[in-house]
Tab-separated table of C-alpha atoms in Angstrom:
chain	number	residue	atom	x	y	z
A	7	MET	CA	2.783	-14.268	6.195
A	8	TYR	CA	-0.912	-15.597	4.648
A	9	ASN	CA	-3.683	-17.345	6.020
A	10	GLY	CA	-4.987	-20.565	4.130
A	11	PHE	CA	-8.442	-21.095	5.996
A	12	ASP	CA	-11.204	-19.172	4.738
A	13	GLU	CA	-13.297	-19.782	7.944
A	14	ILE	CA	-10.527	-17.892	10.044
A	15	LEU	CA	-9.569	-14.639	7.892
A	16	ILE	CA	-10.215	-12.410	10.685
A	17	ALA	CA	-8.055	-14.149	12.975
A	18	GLY	CA	-5.485	-14.705	11.006
A	19	LEU	CA	-5.122	-11.178	10.360
A	20	ALA	CA	-5.426	-10.349	14.073
A	21	VAL	CA	-2.320	-12.219	14.440
A	22	GLY	CA	-0.522	-10.524	11.590
A	23	ALA	CA	-0.881	-12.139	8.391
A	24	ASP	CA	-0.495	-9.971	5.402
A	25	GLY	CA	-3.641	-11.804	3.321
A	26	ALA	CA	-4.341	-15.145	2.568
A	27	ILE	CA	-5.596	-17.748	0.145
A	28	GLY	CA	-8.691	-19.633	0.311
A	29	SER	CA	-11.161	-21.821	-2.176
A	30	THR	CA	-13.834	-19.771	-1.518
A	31	PHE	CA	-11.982	-16.727	-2.813
A	32	ASN	CA	-12.545	-17.703	-6.078
A	33	PHE	CA	-16.144	-16.698	-6.494
A	34	MET	CA	-16.651	-14.227	-3.364
A	35	TYR	CA	-13.448	-12.258	-3.530
A	36	PRO	CA	-15.523	-8.901	-2.844
A	37	HIS	CA	-16.945	-10.330	0.371
A	38	TYR	CA	-13.381	-10.924	1.702
A	39	ARG	CA	-12.226	-7.657	0.230
A	40	LYS	CA	-14.968	-6.119	2.452
A	41	MET	CA	-14.094	-8.110	5.087
A	42	GLN	CA	-10.341	-7.283	5.294
A	43	GLU	CA	-11.128	-3.789	4.738
A	44	ALA	CA	-13.331	-3.657	8.013
A	45	PHE	CA	-10.729	-5.236	10.028
A	46	GLU	CA	-7.969	-2.873	8.742
A	47	SER	CA	-10.583	-0.013	9.589
A	48	LEU	CA	-10.880	-1.158	13.041
A	49	LYS	CA	-14.641	-2.290	12.359
A	50	TYR	CA	-14.516	-5.416	14.092
A	51	GLU	CA	-18.255	-5.860	14.432
A	52	GLN	CA	-18.357	-5.807	10.861
A	53	ALA	CA	-15.671	-7.949	9.914
A	54	ARG	CA	-17.083	-10.299	12.402
A	55	ILE	CA	-20.522	-10.593	11.114
A	56	LEU	CA	-18.616	-10.774	7.210
A	57	GLN	CA	-17.150	-13.548	8.704
A	58	ILE	CA	-19.929	-15.834	9.842
A	59	LYS	CA	-21.848	-14.922	6.503
A	60	ALA	CA	-18.849	-16.514	4.793
A	61	ASN	CA	-18.401	-19.432	7.205
A	62	ASN	CA	-21.938	-20.145	6.749
A	63	ILE	CA	-21.168	-20.501	2.903
A	64	MET	CA	-18.264	-22.486	3.931
A	65	GLU	CA	-19.975	-25.201	5.917
A	66	ALA	CA	-22.982	-25.321	3.472
A	67	ILE	CA	-19.982	-26.169	0.311
A	68	CYS	CA	-18.376	-28.637	2.403
A	69	SER	CA	-21.768	-30.440	3.653
A	70	VAL	CA	-22.233	-30.776	-0.324
A	71	GLY	CA	-18.840	-31.187	-1.534
A	72	LEU	CA	-16.106	-28.145	-1.857
A	73	ILE	CA	-14.908	-29.030	-5.019
A	74	PRO	CA	-17.977	-29.630	-6.794
A	75	ALA	CA	-19.604	-27.033	-4.963
A	76	VAL	CA	-16.994	-24.573	-5.997
A	77	LYS	CA	-17.300	-25.339	-9.710
A	78	TYR	CA	-21.068	-24.746	-9.638
A	79	ILE	CA	-20.870	-21.710	-7.946
A	80	LEU	CA	-18.676	-20.349	-10.715
A	81	THR	CA	-20.881	-21.522	-13.299
A	82	LEU	CA	-23.454	-19.530	-11.690
A	83	GLN	CA	-21.042	-16.734	-12.120
A	84	GLY	CA	-20.542	-17.242	-15.988
A	85	ILE	CA	-17.195	-18.856	-15.332
A	86	ASP	CA	-17.549	-22.514	-16.931
A	87	ALA	CA	-15.865	-24.405	-15.011
A	88	GLY	CA	-16.610	-27.858	-16.083
A	89	ILE	CA	-17.531	-30.527	-13.478
A	90	SER	CA	-15.145	-32.054	-11.087
A	91	ARG	CA	-13.474	-35.754	-11.761
A	92	ARG	CA	-13.603	-38.784	-10.046
A	93	PRO	CA	-13.856	-39.293	-7.330
A	94	PHE	CA	-15.993	-36.469	-7.074
A	95	SER	CA	-19.667	-36.416	-7.805
A	96	GLU	CA	-21.403	-33.433	-10.017
A	97	LEU	CA	-24.092	-31.992	-7.071
A	98	ASP	CA	-27.720	-32.895	-7.460
A	99	ILE	CA	-30.591	-31.071	-7.543
A	100	ALA	CA	-31.201	-30.363	-3.994
A	101	GLN	CA	-27.662	-29.753	-3.216
A	102	LYS	CA	-27.920	-26.840	-6.252
A	103	LYS	CA	-30.617	-25.529	-4.788
A	104	TYR	CA	-29.007	-25.780	-0.970
A	105	VAL	CA	-25.881	-24.232	-1.949
A	106	GLU	CA	-27.768	-21.362	-4.405
A	107	GLU	CA	-30.091	-20.410	-1.023
A	108	THR	CA	-27.205	-20.273	1.338
A	109	LEU	CA	-25.180	-17.790	-1.120
A	110	HIS	CA	-28.415	-16.178	-1.530
A	111	LEU	CA	-28.822	-15.562	2.536
A	112	ASN	CA	-25.468	-14.587	3.211
A	113	LEU	CA	-24.352	-12.125	0.310
A	114	VAL	CA	-27.192	-10.070	0.098
């Protein structure tokens, strides 16, 4: 069984999920791998902190537009994902800055 919500990976693992599928896994897989490893090693507090950081990022990208934000972050990471097609609009400068700051604060 796979969990399909990035925001509750740890909860999914706690109820028996074997893994997960999520939008943010496209650009922050190492973070989620650490989270899963912490959970599997019974380091629940560490897993919880990592989940909160992932949720902070998810909240930020959802507030500006999930698909455009994911494409923008992938582009920052060197993967030309292009821009979103309509009805999605490209992120403006302020939204891009907000996404970048949130990533920096939560993935350090």
